[in-house]
Coordinates of C-alpha atoms in Angstrom, one line a residue:
X1497 CA 0.0 0.0 0.0
X1498 CA 1.7 3.2 -1.2
X1499 CA 1.6 6.5 0.6
X1500 CA -0.1 7.3 3.9
X1501 CA -3.1 5.2 5.0
X1502 CA -6.5 6.8 4.6
X1503 CA -9.9 6.5 6.2
X1504 CA -10.9 4.1 3.4
X1505 CA -7.9 1.9 4.3
X1506 CA -9.0 1.8 7.9
X1507 CA -12.6 1.1 7.0
X1508 CA -11.6 -1.8 4.8
X1509 CA -9.3 -3.3 7.4
X1510 CA -11.9 -3.1 10.1
X1511 CA -14.8 -4.2 7.9
X1512 CA -16.9 -1.0 8.6
X1513 CA -18.0 2.1 6.7
X1514 CA -16.0 5.3 6.4
X1515 CA -18.7 7.0 8.6
X1516 CA -18.1 4.5 11.4
X1517 CA -14.4 5.2 11.3
X1518 CA -15.2 8.9 11.5
X1519 CA -17.5 8.3 14.4
X1520 CA -14.9 6.4 16.3
X1521 CA -12.4 9.3 15.9
X1522 CA -14.9 12.1 16.6
X1523 CA -17.8 10.7 18.6
X1524 CA -16.6 7.4 20.1
X1525 CA -19.4 7.3 22.6
X1526 CA -22.0 6.5 19.9
X1527 CA -20.1 3.5 18.5
X1528 CA -20.6 0.0 19.9
X1529 CA -17.6 -1.1 22.1
X1530 CA -16.7 -4.1 20.0
X1531 CA -16.8 -2.1 16.8
X1532 CA -14.9 0.7 18.3
X1533 CA -12.1 -1.7 19.4
X1534 CA -11.9 -3.2 15.9
X1535 CA -11.6 0.2 14.3
X1536 CA -9.0 1.4 16.9
X1537 CA -7.0 -1.8 16.3
X1538 CA -7.0 -1.1 12.5
X1539 CA -5.9 2.5 13.1
X1540 CA -3.0 1.4 15.3
X1541 CA -2.0 -1.4 12.9
X1542 CA -2.0 0.8 9.8
X1543 CA -0.5 3.8 11.6
X1544 CA -3.3 6.1 10.4
X1545 CA -3.3 9.7 11.4
X1546 CA -6.2 12.0 10.5
X1547 CA -5.4 15.3 8.8
X1548 CA -5.6 17.7 11.8
X1549 CA -6.2 20.9 9.8
X1550 CA -9.0 19.3 7.8
X1551 CA -10.7 17.9 10.8
X1552 CA -10.5 21.2 12.7
X1553 CA -12.2 22.9 9.8
X1554 CA -14.9 20.2 9.5
X1555 CA -15.7 19.8 13.2
X1556 CA -14.7 23.2 14.5
X1557 CA -12.7 21.3 17.2
X1558 CA -9.0 21.4 17.8
X1559 CA -8.7 17.8 19.2
X1560 CA -6.5 19.4 21.9
X1561 CA -6.6 19.1 25.6
X1562 CA -5.1 21.9 27.8
X1563 CA -3.4 21.1 31.1
X1564 CA -1.3 23.2 33.4
X1565 CA 2.3 22.0 33.9
X1566 CA 2.7 22.1 37.7
X1567 CA 6.0 23.2 39.1
X1568 CA 8.3 20.4 40.5
X1569 CA 7.7 20.1 44.2
X1570 CA 10.7 18.2 45.6
X1571 CA 11.6 15.7 42.9
X1572 CA 9.9 12.9 44.9
X1573 CA 6.2 13.4 45.4
X1574 CA 6.1 15.7 42.4
X1575 CA 6.9 12.8 40.1
X1576 CA 3.3 11.5 40.5
X1577 CA 1.9 14.4 38.4
X1578 CA 4.8 13.9 35.9
X1579 CA 3.9 10.3 35.5
X1580 CA 0.2 11.2 35.1
X1581 CA 1.1 13.7 32.4
X1582 CA 3.1 11.2 30.5
X1583 CA 0.2 8.6 30.7
X1584 CA -2.4 11.2 29.6
X1585 CA -0.3 12.3 26.7
X1586 CA 0.4 8.8 25.5
X1587 CA -3.2 7.7 25.8
X1588 CA -4.5 10.9 24.2
X1589 CA -2.2 10.4 21.2
X1590 CA -3.6 6.9 20.8
X1591 CA -7.0 8.5 20.4
X1592 CA -5.8 11.1 17.9
X1593 CA -5.8 13.9 20.6
X1594 CA -3.1 16.3 21.5
X1595 CA -2.1 17.7 24.8
X1596 CA -1.2 21.4 25.1
X1597 CA 0.9 22.4 28.2
X1598 CA 0.8 25.8 29.8
X1599 CA 2.1 27.3 33.0
X1600 CA 0.4 29.5 35.6
X1601 CA 1.6 31.1 38.9
X1602 CA -1.7 30.8 40.8
X1603 CA -5.3 29.6 40.4
X1604 CA -6.3 33.1 39.2
X1605 CA -3.5 33.1 36.7
X1606 CA -4.6 29.7 35.5
X1607 CA -8.1 31.1 34.9
X1608 CA -6.6 33.8 32.8
X1609 CA -4.9 31.1 30.7
X1610 CA -8.3 29.2 30.4
X1611 CA -9.9 32.4 29.0
X1612 CA -7.0 33.0 26.5
X1613 CA -6.9 29.4 25.2
X1614 CA -10.7 29.2 25.0
X1615 CA -11.1 32.5 23.2
X1616 CA -8.5 31.4 20.7
X1617 CA -10.2 28.0 20.1
X1618 CA -6.8 26.5 20.9
X1619 CA -8.3 23.7 23.1
X1620 CA -11.6 21.7 23.4
X1621 CA -11.4 21.3 27.1
X1622 CA -9.1 21.2 30.1
X1623 CA -7.7 18.7 32.6
X1624 CA -7.1 20.1 36.1
X1625 CA -4.9 18.8 38.8
X1626 CA -4.3 19.7 42.5
X1627 CA -8.0 20.4 43.3
X1628 CA -9.0 21.9 46.7
X1629 CA -12.1 23.0 48.6
X1630 CA -13.6 26.2 47.1
X1631 CA -11.4 25.9 43.9
X1632 CA -12.1 29.0 41.9
X1633 CA -10.9 27.3 38.7
X1634 CA -13.8 24.8 38.5
X1635 CA -16.3 27.4 39.4
X1636 CA -15.2 29.6 36.5
X1637 CA -15.2 26.7 34.0
X1638 CA -18.7 25.7 35.1
X1639 CA -20.0 29.3 34.9
X1640 CA -18.6 29.6 31.4
X1641 CA -19.8 26.2 30.2
X1642 CA -16.3 25.0 29.3
X1643 CA -15.5 21.2 29.2
X1644 CA -13.2 20.0 31.9
X1645 CA -12.3 17.0 34.0
X1646 CA -10.2 17.1 37.2
X1647 CA -7.7 14.6 38.6
X1648 CA -8.9 15.0 42.1
X1649 CA -12.4 15.4 43.5
X1650 CA -14.1 18.8 44.4
X1651 CA -13.6 18.3 48.1
X1652 CA -16.8 20.1 48.8
X1653 CA -20.4 19.3 49.7
X1654 CA -21.8 16.3 47.8
X1655 CA -18.4 15.9 46.1
X1656 CA -19.1 12.3 45.2
X1657 CA -22.2 13.1 43.1
X1658 CA -22.0 16.7 42.0
X1659 CA -23.4 16.6 38.4
X1660 CA -21.5 19.8 37.5
X1661 CA -18.1 18.4 38.2
X1662 CA -16.6 15.4 36.3
X1663 CA -13.6 14.0 38.2
X1664 CA -11.3 11.1 38.6
X1665 CA -9.5 10.4 41.9
X1666 CA -7.5 7.8 43.7
X1667 CA -9.2 6.3 46.8
X1668 CA -6.7 7.4 49.5
X1669 CA -8.7 5.8 52.2
X1670 CA -8.5 2.4 50.5
X1671 CA -4.8 2.8 50.0
X1672 CA -3.9 3.5 53.6
X1673 CA -6.5 1.1 54.9
X1674 CA -4.9 -1.7 52.9
X1675 CA -1.4 -0.6 53.9
X1676 CA -2.4 -0.7 57.6
X1677 CA -4.0 -4.1 57.2
X1678 CA -0.8 -5.4 55.6
X1679 CA 1.4 -4.4 58.5
X1680 CA -1.2 -5.8 61.0
X1681 CA -1.3 -9.1 59.2
X1682 CA 2.6 -9.2 59.4
X1683 CA 2.3 -8.9 63.2
X1684 CA 2.4 -5.2 63.9
X1685 CA 0.1 -3.7 66.6
X1686 CA 1.4 -0.2 67.4
X1687 CA 1.4 1.3 63.9
X1688 CA 2.1 5.0 63.7
X1689 CA 1.1 7.6 61.1
X1690 CA 3.0 10.6 59.9
X1691 CA 0.7 12.9 57.9
X1692 CA -0.2 16.4 56.9
X1693 CA -2.1 19.1 58.8
X1694 CA -5.9 19.2 58.5
X1695 CA -7.9 20.4 56.7
X1696 CA -6.5 18.7 53.6
X1697 CA -8.9 16.7 51.5
X1698 CA -6.3 14.2 50.2
X1699 CA -4.4 14.1 53.5
X1700 CA -7.6 13.6 55.6
X1701 CA -8.7 10.7 53.4
X1702 CA -5.4 8.9 53.8
X1703 CA -5.3 9.5 57.6
X1704 CA -8.8 8.1 57.9
X1705 CA -7.8 4.9 56.1
X1706 CA -5.1 4.3 58.8
X1707 CA -7.4 5.4 61.7
X1708 CA -10.3 3.2 60.6
X1709 CA -8.1 0.1 60.2
X1710 CA -6.6 0.6 63.6
X1711 CA -10.0 1.1 65.3
X1712 CA -11.4 -1.9 63.5
X1713 CA -8.7 -4.1 64.9
X1714 CA -9.3 -2.7 68.4
X1715 CA -5.8 -3.5 69.8
X1716 CA -4.9 0.2 70.5
X1717 CA -6.9 2.6 72.7
X1718 CA -7.9 6.0 71.4
X1719 CA -5.5 7.7 73.8
X1720 CA -2.6 5.6 72.6
X1721 CA -3.6 6.1 69.0
X1722 CA -3.2 9.9 69.5
X1723 CA 0.4 9.4 70.6
X1724 CA 1.0 7.3 67.5
X1725 CA 0.3 10.2 65.1
X1726 CA 2.6 13.1 64.1
X1727 CA 1.4 15.9 61.8
X1728 CA 3.9 17.9 59.7
X1729 CA 4.3 19.5 56.3
X1730 CA 5.6 17.5 53.4
X1731 CA 9.3 16.9 52.8
X1732 CA 12.2 14.5 53.5
X1733 CA 13.6 16.6 56.4
X1734 CA 10.1 17.0 57.8
X1735 CA 9.7 13.2 57.7
X1736 CA 13.0 12.7 59.6
X1737 CA 12.0 15.3 62.3
X1738 CA 8.5 13.7 62.6
X1739 CA 10.1 10.2 63.1
X1740 CA 12.3 11.6 65.9
X1741 CA 9.3 13.3 67.5
X1742 CA 7.3 10.0 67.2
X1743 CA 10.0 8.1 69.0
X1744 CA 9.9 10.6 71.8
X1745 CA 6.2 10.7 72.3
X1746 CA 5.3 7.0 71.6
X1747 CA 8.4 5.0 72.2
X1748 CA 9.2 2.1 70.0
X1749 CA 6.5 1.3 67.4
X1750 CA 5.9 -1.7 65.2
X1751 CA 5.4 0.1 62.0
X1752 CA 5.0 3.5 60.4
X1753 CA 2.7 4.7 57.6
X1754 CA 3.2 8.0 55.8
X1755 CA 1.1 10.3 53.7
X1756 CA 3.8 10.5 51.0
X1757 CA 7.0 8.9 49.9
X1758 CA 8.9 12.1 50.9
X1759 CA 7.8 11.8 54.5
X1760 CA 8.5 8.0 54.4
X1761 CA 12.0 8.5 53.1
X1762 CA 12.7 11.0 55.9
X1763 CA 11.3 8.5 58.4
X1764 CA 13.6 5.8 57.1
X1765 CA 16.6 8.0 57.7
X1766 CA 15.7 8.2 61.5
X1767 CA 15.0 4.5 61.8
X1768 CA 17.9 2.6 63.3
X1769 CA 15.6 -0.2 64.5
X1770 CA 14.5 -0.9 60.9
X1771 CA 10.8 -0.6 61.7
X1772 CA 8.7 -1.2 58.6
X1773 CA 7.8 2.0 56.8
X1774 CA 5.2 2.4 54.1
X1775 CA 4.9 5.5 51.9
X1776 CA 2.4 6.8 49.4
X1777 CA 2.8 7.5 45.7
X1778 CA 5.2 4.6 44.7
X1779 CA 7.8 7.0 43.3
X1780 CA 11.0 5.9 41.6
X1781 CA 12.8 6.8 44.8
X1782 CA 10.7 4.3 46.7
X1783 CA 11.7 1.6 44.3
X1784 CA 15.3 2.6 44.5
X1785 CA 15.6 2.4 48.3
X1786 CA 13.3 -0.6 48.9
X1787 CA 10.4 1.4 50.3
X1788 CA 6.9 -0.2 50.4
X1789 CA 4.4 2.3 49.0
X1790 CA 0.9 2.8 47.7
X1791 CA 0.8 3.1 43.9
X1792 CA -1.8 5.6 42.6
X1793 CA -2.3 3.8 39.3
X1794 CA -1.9 6.9 37.1
X1795 CA -2.5 4.9 33.9
X1796 CA -6.0 4.1 35.1
X1797 CA -6.5 7.7 36.2
X1798 CA -5.5 9.0 32.7
X1799 CA -7.8 6.5 31.1
X1800 CA -10.7 7.6 33.3
X1801 CA -10.0 11.3 32.6
X1802 CA -10.1 10.7 28.8
X1803 CA -13.2 8.5 29.1
X1804 CA -15.1 11.3 30.8
X1805 CA -13.7 14.0 28.6
X1806 CA -14.5 12.3 25.3
X1807 CA -17.3 9.9 26.2
X1808 CA -21.0 10.4 26.9
X1809 CA -20.7 13.7 28.8
X1810 CA -17.8 15.1 26.8
X1811 CA -16.5 16.9 29.8
X1812 CA -19.7 19.1 29.8
X1813 CA -20.9 20.1 33.2
X1814 CA -24.6 20.1 32.1
X1815 CA -24.5 17.1 29.7
X1816 CA -27.0 14.2 29.7
X1817 CA -28.6 14.9 33.1
X1818 CA -31.0 12.0 32.7
X1819 CA -28.2 9.5 32.3
X1820 CA -27.4 6.9 35.0
X1821 CA -23.8 6.8 34.0
X1822 CA -21.5 7.9 36.8
X1823 CA -19.9 11.3 36.3
X1824 CA -16.8 10.3 38.3
X1825 CA -14.2 7.5 38.6
X1826 CA -12.7 6.5 41.9
X1827 CA -9.6 4.4 41.3
X1828 CA -8.5 1.8 43.8
X1829 CA -4.7 2.1 44.4
X1830 CA -2.3 -0.8 44.8
X1831 CA 0.0 -1.5 47.6
X1832 CA 3.5 -2.4 46.5
X1833 CA 5.5 -4.3 49.2
X1834 CA 9.3 -4.2 49.0
X1835 CA 12.1 -5.6 51.1
X1836 CA 12.8 -3.0 53.7
X1837 CA 16.2 -1.2 53.8
X1838 CA 17.1 1.3 56.4
X1839 CA 19.0 4.5 55.5
X1840 CA 21.7 5.3 58.1
X1841 CA 21.6 9.0 59.2
X1842 CA 25.3 9.4 58.5
X1843 CA 24.9 8.1 55.0
X1844 CA 21.8 10.2 54.4
X1845 CA 23.7 13.3 55.3

């Protein structure tokens, strides 16, 4: 077959009409799942790429998703958003979509970028990260009827079922609950927790997973449980200081859970007894030092974001109100258990 593959070539390979191929690329939600999979397989096998300029003229859509490039936090926990961005870009490309990156210095600056990109018809919708209670970005997008999906729930009233906010999130409660259970089943009783100050939507969910698992087992009193918790801001040095404080207020513990890999790495540094430590995010650093950690399954998050953005609702905040289809995806994380290795403080320095 000479030259570049065409829509006709894809239709012949998949055994469907040209219109069905067009529907798969532009309105996949109206195509039967088995047919869509057959067409997508043919597109991948043939290496077909639609002519972007022609499609934009025909559909008045840019086939482009806008997402803010968050600043690197500490090179550890910040890698989660980096991995999500890679997964989103790869999966969007497989669907014939592009990802446009932009920067912003604040939520208000990000709204300014939304307005600029929307007015210029540069993007069809946005993916937001780092959501928080009272987020002005989502409110502005809803008021202006612009398509968006967030990685992170609204963290407000009725956040699980708000029809105006399409979101995908990782179940932090489930992740820490499983991690606590794993240490309990290994024989640990006094399991401590190093977490973030409240209120923090994400942090509070993770803490609740540890707290509920401990209360369900009933081996530690509420008073003792209070001594087993240390609250601090995120970071490696903060994790080290928190572990030292924990030893002072609770004595020797059987295990430690942390709200992030950054805190967990710090806790490992101040851990000469080699008490089992579990982090959260499953970063490359965790794998390198043998740290057990909760994996956020960012590939599944990216797939869920694209499904909501391009599927039945199309990211629209007022789309298909009569539908029973959930407007959110709550992803169950996976606990990755590794052989523990302590980091001596003199080496860490």
